[in-house]
mmCIF file of C-alpha atoms in Angstrom:
data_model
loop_
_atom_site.group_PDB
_atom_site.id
_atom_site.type_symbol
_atom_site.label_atom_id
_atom_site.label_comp_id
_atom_site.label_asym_id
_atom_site.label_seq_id
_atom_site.Cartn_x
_atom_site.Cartn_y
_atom_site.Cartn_z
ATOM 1 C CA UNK A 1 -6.715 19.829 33.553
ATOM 2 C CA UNK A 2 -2.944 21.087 34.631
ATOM 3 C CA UNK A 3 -0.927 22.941 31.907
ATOM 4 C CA UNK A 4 1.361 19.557 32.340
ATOM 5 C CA UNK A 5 -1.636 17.374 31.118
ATOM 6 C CA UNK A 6 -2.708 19.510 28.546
ATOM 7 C CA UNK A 7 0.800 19.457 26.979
ATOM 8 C CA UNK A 8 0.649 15.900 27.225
ATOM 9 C CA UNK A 9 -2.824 15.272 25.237
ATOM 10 C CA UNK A 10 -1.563 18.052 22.583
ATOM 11 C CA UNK A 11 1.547 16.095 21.911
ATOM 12 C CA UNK A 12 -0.631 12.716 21.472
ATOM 13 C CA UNK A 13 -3.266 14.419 19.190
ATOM 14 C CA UNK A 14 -0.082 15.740 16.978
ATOM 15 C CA UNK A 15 1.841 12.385 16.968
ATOM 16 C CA UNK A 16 -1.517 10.811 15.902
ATOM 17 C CA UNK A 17 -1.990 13.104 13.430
ATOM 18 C CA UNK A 18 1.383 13.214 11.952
ATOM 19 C CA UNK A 19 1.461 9.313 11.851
ATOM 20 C CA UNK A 20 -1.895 9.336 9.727
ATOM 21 C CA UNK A 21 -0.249 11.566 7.492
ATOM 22 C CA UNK A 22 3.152 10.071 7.139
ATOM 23 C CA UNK A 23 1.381 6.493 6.382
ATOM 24 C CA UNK A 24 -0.930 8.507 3.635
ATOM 25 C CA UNK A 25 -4.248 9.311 5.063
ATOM 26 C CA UNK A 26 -6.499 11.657 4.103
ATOM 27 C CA UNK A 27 -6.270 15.543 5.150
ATOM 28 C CA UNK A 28 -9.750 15.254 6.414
ATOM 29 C CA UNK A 29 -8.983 11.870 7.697
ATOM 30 C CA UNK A 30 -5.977 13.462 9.442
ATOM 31 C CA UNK A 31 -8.071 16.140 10.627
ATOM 32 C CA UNK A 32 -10.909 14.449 12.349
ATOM 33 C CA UNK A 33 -8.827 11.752 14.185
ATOM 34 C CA UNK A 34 -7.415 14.983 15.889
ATOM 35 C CA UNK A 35 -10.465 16.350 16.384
ATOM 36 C CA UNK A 36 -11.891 13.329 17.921
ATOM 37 C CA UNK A 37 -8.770 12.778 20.466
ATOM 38 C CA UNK A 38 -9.530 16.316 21.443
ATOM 39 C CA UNK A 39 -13.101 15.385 22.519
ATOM 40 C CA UNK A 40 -11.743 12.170 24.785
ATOM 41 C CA UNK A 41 -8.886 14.824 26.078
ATOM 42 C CA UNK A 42 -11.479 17.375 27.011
ATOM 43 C CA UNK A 43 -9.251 20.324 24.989
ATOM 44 C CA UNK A 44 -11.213 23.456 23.781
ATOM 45 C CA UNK A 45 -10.923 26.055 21.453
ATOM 46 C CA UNK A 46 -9.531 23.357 18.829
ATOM 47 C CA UNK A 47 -8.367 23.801 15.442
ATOM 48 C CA UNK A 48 -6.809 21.631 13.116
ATOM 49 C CA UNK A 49 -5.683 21.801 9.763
ATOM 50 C CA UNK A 50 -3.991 19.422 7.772
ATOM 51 C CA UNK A 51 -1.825 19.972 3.907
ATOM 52 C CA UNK A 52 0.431 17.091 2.447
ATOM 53 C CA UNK A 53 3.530 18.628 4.447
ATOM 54 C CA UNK A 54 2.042 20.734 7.187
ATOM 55 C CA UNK A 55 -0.222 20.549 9.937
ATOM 56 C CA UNK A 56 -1.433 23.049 12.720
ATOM 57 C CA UNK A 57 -2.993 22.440 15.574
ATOM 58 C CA UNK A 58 -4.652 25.200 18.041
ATOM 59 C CA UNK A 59 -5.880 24.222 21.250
ATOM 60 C CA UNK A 60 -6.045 25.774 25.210
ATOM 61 C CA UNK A 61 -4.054 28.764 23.517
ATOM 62 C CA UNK A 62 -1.476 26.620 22.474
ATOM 63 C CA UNK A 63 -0.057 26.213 18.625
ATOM 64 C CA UNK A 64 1.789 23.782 17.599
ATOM 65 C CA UNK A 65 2.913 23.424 13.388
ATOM 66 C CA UNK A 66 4.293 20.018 12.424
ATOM 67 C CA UNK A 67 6.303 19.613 8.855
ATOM 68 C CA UNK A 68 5.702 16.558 7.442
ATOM 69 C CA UNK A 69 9.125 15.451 5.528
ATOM 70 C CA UNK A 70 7.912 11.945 5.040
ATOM 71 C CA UNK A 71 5.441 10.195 3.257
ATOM 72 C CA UNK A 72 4.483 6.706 2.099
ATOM 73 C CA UNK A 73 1.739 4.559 1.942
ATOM 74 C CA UNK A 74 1.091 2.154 5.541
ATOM 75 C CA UNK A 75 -2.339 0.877 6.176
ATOM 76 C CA UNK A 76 -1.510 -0.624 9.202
ATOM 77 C CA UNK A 77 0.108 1.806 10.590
ATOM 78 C CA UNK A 78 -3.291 4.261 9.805
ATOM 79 C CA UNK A 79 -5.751 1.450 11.124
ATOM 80 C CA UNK A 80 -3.729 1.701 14.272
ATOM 81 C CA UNK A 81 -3.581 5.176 14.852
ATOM 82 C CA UNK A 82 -7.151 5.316 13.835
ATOM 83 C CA UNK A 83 -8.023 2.484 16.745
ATOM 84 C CA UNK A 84 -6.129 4.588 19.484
ATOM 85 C CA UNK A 85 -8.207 7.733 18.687
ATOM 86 C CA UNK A 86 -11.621 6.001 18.860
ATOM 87 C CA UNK A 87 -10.350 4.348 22.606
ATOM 88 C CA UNK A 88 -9.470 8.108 23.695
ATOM 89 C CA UNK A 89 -12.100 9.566 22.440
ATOM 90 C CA UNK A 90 -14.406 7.258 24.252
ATOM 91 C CA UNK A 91 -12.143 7.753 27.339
ATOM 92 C CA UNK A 92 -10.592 4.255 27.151
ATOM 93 C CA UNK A 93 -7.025 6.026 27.233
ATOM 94 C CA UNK A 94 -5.180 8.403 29.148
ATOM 95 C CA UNK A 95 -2.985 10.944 27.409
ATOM 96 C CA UNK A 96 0.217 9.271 28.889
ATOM 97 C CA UNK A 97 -1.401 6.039 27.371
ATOM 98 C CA UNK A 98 -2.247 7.126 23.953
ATOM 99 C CA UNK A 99 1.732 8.522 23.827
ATOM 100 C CA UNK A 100 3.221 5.367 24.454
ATOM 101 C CA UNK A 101 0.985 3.155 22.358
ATOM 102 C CA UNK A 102 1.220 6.008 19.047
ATOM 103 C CA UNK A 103 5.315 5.638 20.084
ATOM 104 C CA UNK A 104 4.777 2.048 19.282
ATOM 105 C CA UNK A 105 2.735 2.486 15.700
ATOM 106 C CA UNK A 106 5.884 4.368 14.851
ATOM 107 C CA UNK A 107 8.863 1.941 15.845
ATOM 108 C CA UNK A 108 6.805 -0.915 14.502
ATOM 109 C CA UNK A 109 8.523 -1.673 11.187
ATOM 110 C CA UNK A 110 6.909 -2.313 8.154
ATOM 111 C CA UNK A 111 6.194 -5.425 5.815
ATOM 112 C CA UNK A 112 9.959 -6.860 4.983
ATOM 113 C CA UNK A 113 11.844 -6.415 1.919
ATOM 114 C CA UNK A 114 11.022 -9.958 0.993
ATOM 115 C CA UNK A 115 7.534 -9.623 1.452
ATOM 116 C CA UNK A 116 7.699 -6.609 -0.643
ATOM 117 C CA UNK A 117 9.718 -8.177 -3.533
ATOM 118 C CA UNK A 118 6.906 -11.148 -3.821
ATOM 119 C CA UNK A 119 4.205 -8.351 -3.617
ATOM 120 C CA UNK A 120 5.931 -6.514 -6.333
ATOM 121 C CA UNK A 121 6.746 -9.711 -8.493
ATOM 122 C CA UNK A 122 3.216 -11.474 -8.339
ATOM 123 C CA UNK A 123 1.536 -7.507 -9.201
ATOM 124 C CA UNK A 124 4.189 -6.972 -12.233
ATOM 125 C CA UNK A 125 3.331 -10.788 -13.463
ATOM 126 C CA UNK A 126 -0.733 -10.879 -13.166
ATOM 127 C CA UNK A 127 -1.067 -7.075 -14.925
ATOM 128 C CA UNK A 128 1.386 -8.816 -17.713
ATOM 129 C CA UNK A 129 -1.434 -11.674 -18.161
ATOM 130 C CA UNK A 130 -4.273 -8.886 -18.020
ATOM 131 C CA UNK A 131 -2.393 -7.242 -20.954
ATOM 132 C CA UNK A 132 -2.195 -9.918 -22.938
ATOM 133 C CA UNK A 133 0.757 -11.820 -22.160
ATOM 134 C CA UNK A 134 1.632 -15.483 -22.071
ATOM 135 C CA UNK A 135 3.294 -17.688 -20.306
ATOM 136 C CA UNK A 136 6.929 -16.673 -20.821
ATOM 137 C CA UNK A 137 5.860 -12.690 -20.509
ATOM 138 C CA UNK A 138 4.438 -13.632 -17.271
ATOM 139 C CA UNK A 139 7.568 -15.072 -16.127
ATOM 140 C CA UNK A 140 10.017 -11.944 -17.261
ATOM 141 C CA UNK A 141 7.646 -9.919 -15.822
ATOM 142 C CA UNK A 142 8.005 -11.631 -12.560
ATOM 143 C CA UNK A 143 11.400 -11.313 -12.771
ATOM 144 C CA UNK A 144 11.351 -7.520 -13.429
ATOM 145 C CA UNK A 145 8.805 -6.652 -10.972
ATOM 146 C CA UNK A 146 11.928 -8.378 -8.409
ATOM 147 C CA UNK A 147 14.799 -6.543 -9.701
ATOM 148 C CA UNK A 148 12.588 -3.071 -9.551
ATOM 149 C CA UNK A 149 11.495 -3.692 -6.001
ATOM 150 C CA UNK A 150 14.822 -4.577 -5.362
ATOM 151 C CA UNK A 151 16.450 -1.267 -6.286
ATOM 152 C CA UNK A 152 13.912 1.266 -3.997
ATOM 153 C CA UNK A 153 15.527 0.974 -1.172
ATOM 154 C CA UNK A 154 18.473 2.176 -2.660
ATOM 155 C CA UNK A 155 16.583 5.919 -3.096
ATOM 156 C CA UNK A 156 14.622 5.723 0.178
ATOM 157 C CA UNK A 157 16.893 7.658 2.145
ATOM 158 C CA UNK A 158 17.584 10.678 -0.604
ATOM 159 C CA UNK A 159 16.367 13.575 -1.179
ATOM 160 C CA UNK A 160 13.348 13.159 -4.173
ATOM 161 C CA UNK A 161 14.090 9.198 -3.569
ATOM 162 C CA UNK A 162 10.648 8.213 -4.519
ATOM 163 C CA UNK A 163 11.293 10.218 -7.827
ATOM 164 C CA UNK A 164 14.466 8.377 -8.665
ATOM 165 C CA UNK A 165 13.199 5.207 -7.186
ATOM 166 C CA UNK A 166 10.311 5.396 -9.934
ATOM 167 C CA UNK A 167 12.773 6.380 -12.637
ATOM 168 C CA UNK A 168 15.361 3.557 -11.797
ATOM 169 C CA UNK A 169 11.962 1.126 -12.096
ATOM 170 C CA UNK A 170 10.830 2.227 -15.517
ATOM 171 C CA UNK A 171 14.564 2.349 -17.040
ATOM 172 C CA UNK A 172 15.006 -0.998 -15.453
ATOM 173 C CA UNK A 173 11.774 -2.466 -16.896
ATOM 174 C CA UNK A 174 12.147 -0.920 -19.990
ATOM 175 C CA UNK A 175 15.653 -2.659 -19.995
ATOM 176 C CA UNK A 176 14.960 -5.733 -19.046
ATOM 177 C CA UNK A 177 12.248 -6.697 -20.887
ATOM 178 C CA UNK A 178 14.118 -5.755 -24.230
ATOM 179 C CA UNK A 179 17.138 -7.761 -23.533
ATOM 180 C CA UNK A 180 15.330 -11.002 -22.275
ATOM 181 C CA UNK A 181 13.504 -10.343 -25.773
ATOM 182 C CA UNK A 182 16.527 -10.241 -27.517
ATOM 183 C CA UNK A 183 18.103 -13.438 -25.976
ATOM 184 C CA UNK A 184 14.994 -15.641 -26.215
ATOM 185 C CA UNK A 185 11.434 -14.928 -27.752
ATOM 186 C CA UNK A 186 9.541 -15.263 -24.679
ATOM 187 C CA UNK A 187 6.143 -13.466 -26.310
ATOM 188 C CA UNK A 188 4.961 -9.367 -25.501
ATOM 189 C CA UNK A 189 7.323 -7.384 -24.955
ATOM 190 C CA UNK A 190 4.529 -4.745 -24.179
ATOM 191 C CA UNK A 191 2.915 -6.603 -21.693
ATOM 192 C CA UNK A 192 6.214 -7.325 -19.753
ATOM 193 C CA UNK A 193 7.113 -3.677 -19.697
ATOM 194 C CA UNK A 194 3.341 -2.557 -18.632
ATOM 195 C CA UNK A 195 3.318 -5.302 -16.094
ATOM 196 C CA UNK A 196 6.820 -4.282 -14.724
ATOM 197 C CA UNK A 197 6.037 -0.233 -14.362
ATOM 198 C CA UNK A 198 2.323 -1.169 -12.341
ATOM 199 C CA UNK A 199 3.542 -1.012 -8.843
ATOM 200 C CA UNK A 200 5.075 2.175 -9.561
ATOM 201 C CA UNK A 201 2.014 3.809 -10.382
ATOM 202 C CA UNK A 202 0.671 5.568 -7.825
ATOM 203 C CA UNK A 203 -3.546 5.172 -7.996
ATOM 204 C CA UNK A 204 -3.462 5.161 -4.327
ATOM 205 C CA UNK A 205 -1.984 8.571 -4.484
ATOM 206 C CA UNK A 206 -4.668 9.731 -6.714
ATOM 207 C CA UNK A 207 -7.521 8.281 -5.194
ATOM 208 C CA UNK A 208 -6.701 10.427 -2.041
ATOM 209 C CA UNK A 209 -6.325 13.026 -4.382
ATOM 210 C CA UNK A 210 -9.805 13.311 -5.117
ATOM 211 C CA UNK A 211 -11.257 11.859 -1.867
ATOM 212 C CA UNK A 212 -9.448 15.281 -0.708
ATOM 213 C CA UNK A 213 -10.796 17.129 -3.464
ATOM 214 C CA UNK A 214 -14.080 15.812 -3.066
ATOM 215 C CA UNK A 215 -14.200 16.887 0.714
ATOM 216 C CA UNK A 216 -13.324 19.790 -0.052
ATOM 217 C CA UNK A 217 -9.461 19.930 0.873
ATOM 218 C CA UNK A 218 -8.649 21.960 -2.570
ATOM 219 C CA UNK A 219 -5.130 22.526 -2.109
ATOM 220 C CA UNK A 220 -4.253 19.177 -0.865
ATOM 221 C CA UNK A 221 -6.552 17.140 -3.223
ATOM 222 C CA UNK A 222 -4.427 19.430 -5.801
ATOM 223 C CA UNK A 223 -0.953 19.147 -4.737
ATOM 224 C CA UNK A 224 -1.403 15.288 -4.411
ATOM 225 C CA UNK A 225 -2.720 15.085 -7.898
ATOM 226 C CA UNK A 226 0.140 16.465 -9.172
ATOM 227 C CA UNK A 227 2.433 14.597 -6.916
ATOM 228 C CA UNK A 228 0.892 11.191 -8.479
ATOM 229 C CA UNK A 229 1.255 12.914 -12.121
ATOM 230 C CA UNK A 230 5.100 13.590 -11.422
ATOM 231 C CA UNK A 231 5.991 10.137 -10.032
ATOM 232 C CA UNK A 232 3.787 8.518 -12.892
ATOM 233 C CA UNK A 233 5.916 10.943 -15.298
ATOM 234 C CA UNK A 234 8.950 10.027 -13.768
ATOM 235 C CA UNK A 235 8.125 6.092 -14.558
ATOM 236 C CA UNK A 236 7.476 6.787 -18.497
ATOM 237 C CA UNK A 237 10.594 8.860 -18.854
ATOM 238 C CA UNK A 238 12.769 6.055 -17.237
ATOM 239 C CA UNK A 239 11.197 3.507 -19.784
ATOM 240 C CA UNK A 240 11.173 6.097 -22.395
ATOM 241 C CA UNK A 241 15.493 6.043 -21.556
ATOM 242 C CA UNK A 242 15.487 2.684 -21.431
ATOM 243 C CA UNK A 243 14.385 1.917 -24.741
ATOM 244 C CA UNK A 244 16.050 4.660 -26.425
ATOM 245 C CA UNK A 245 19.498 3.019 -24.596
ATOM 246 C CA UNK A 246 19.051 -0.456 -25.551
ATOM 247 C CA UNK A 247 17.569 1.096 -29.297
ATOM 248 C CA UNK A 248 20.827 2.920 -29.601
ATOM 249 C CA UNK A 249 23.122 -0.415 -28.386
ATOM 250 C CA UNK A 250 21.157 -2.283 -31.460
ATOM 251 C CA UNK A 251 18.661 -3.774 -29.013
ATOM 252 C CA UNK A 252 14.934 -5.137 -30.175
ATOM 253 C CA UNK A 253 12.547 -2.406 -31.179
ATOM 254 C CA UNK A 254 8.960 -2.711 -30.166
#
C-alpha cells in the first residue's frame, strides 16, 4: 500500500468514526467500527481511542486527533456508517469508496422539523395519559410538546444550545400548562407539565452512559452521565422558573 492510499483509508476510518460519534454511538462502538475498517484496509500497528469529544487514531506511524464539537442523537446516520464498515472490512469497498459514501451519511439531512414536531407532540401527549391525565390534559400536552419542539432550533446553532434548548422547554411547559389551566379546567396540570418536559429527557444519553461504563469506557460512561444529569437539571430549573413566573403574575398554583 502507497503512502497516498494509506492516507486515504486513515481519513475514511476517522470520518467513520467521527460520524458514529457525532450521531451518539458508543465509545466502544466508535472504537471497533475503526478497528474493523482497519482490518478491510490492511493498516497495522492500529490504535484507537474514543472520549465524548476526542478521538485518536494511530496507524502506519501516522496520528491523527479529531475534536468532536458536535453531538446529537441519529440512528440512521450510525446504522449507515456501521453498514459501510462491515462492506470494507469484508473488502466490499475501496478506501476512495468508503470516502465518498461516509461524505454522503454526512450531507444526508435529518428527519424534518415537521416530522420532529409530531414526534415531539404525540411523546408529550401519550406520557400525559400514562400519568394520569384525561382527555383535555392529553390535548394541552400535545400542544406543548409542539410549541417546545418548535423553539430548539432556535439554540441549535449556540454555544451550550442543547442546554438552553432544554431550559426554554421546561419554562415553556411549565408556562403553558398553567395558563391553559387558568383559562379553562382542562384536568392535571401535573400530567401536562410531565408529559411536556419527556422528550427533553435524555435516557438515551444515559443508557450509553452505562453501556460505556459497563464496557469499561470509565471516563466516557462518566462524563456522559453527567452530561444527561445537567441537561435533565437544566429542564427542572426552566419549569421550576416557569411556575415561580406565572405564581408571581397570580397564575394557578399546583
Amino acid at each position: 500500500m502507497t503512502e497516498a492510499e494509506q492516507s486515504c483509508a486513515l481519513d475514511a476510518l476517522c470520518s467513520a468514526a467521527q460520524l458514529m460519534l457525532e450521531n451518539g454511538a458508543e465509545t466502544y462502538r466508535v472504537e471497533e467500527t475503526a478497528r474493523r475498517m482497519a482490518t478491510g484496509f490492511r493498516l497495522t500497528g492500529v490504535s484507537v481511542a474514543a472520549l465524548p469529544t476526542l478521538i485518536f487514531v494511530e496507524a502506519e506511524g501516522k496520528t491523527r486527533i479529531l475534536r468532536i464539537s458536535r453531538r446529537g442523537t441519529n440512528m440512521t446516520r450510525i446504522e449507515r456508517t456501521n453498514d459501510i464498515s462491515r462492506r470494507v472490512e469484508h473488502g466490499g469497498m475501496t478506501a476512495q469508496e468508503a470516502g465518498r459514501a461516509l461524505e454522503q451519511v454526512a450531507r444526508a439531512p435529518g428527519a424534518p422539523q415537521r416530522t420532529l414536531l409530531l414526534a415531539s407532540a404525540v411523546t408529550s401527549a401519550s406520557f400525559s395519559l400514562l400519568f394520569g391525565g384525561g382527555p383535555g390534559t392529553f390535548a394541552v400536552a400535545f400542544l406543548i410538546g409542539l410549541a417546545v419542539q418548535a423553539v430548539q432550533p432556535l439554540f441549535a446553532r449556540i454555544e451550550m444550545g442543547v442546554l438552553f434548548g432544554n431550559f426554554a422547554g421546561g419554562f415553556i411547559t411549565a408556562v403553558l400548562a398553567q395558563l391553559l389551566a387558568a383559562l379553562f379546567a382542562y384536568g392535571d396540570v401535573n400530567a401536562a407539565i410531565v408529559g411536556g418536559i419527556m422528550p427533553l429527557l435524555s435516557g438515551l444519553l444515559m443508557t450509553t452512559a452505562m453501556r460505556d461504563t459497563m464496557y469499561g469506557d470509565l471516563i466516557s460512561g462518566v462524563t456522559r452521565a453527567v452530561e444527561a444529569l445537567l441537561l435533565a437539571g437544566a429542564v427542572a430549573l426552566g419549569v421550576y422558573v416557569g411556575l415561580t413566573v406565572v405564581s408571581m403574575m397570580g397564575g394557578v398554583l399546583l
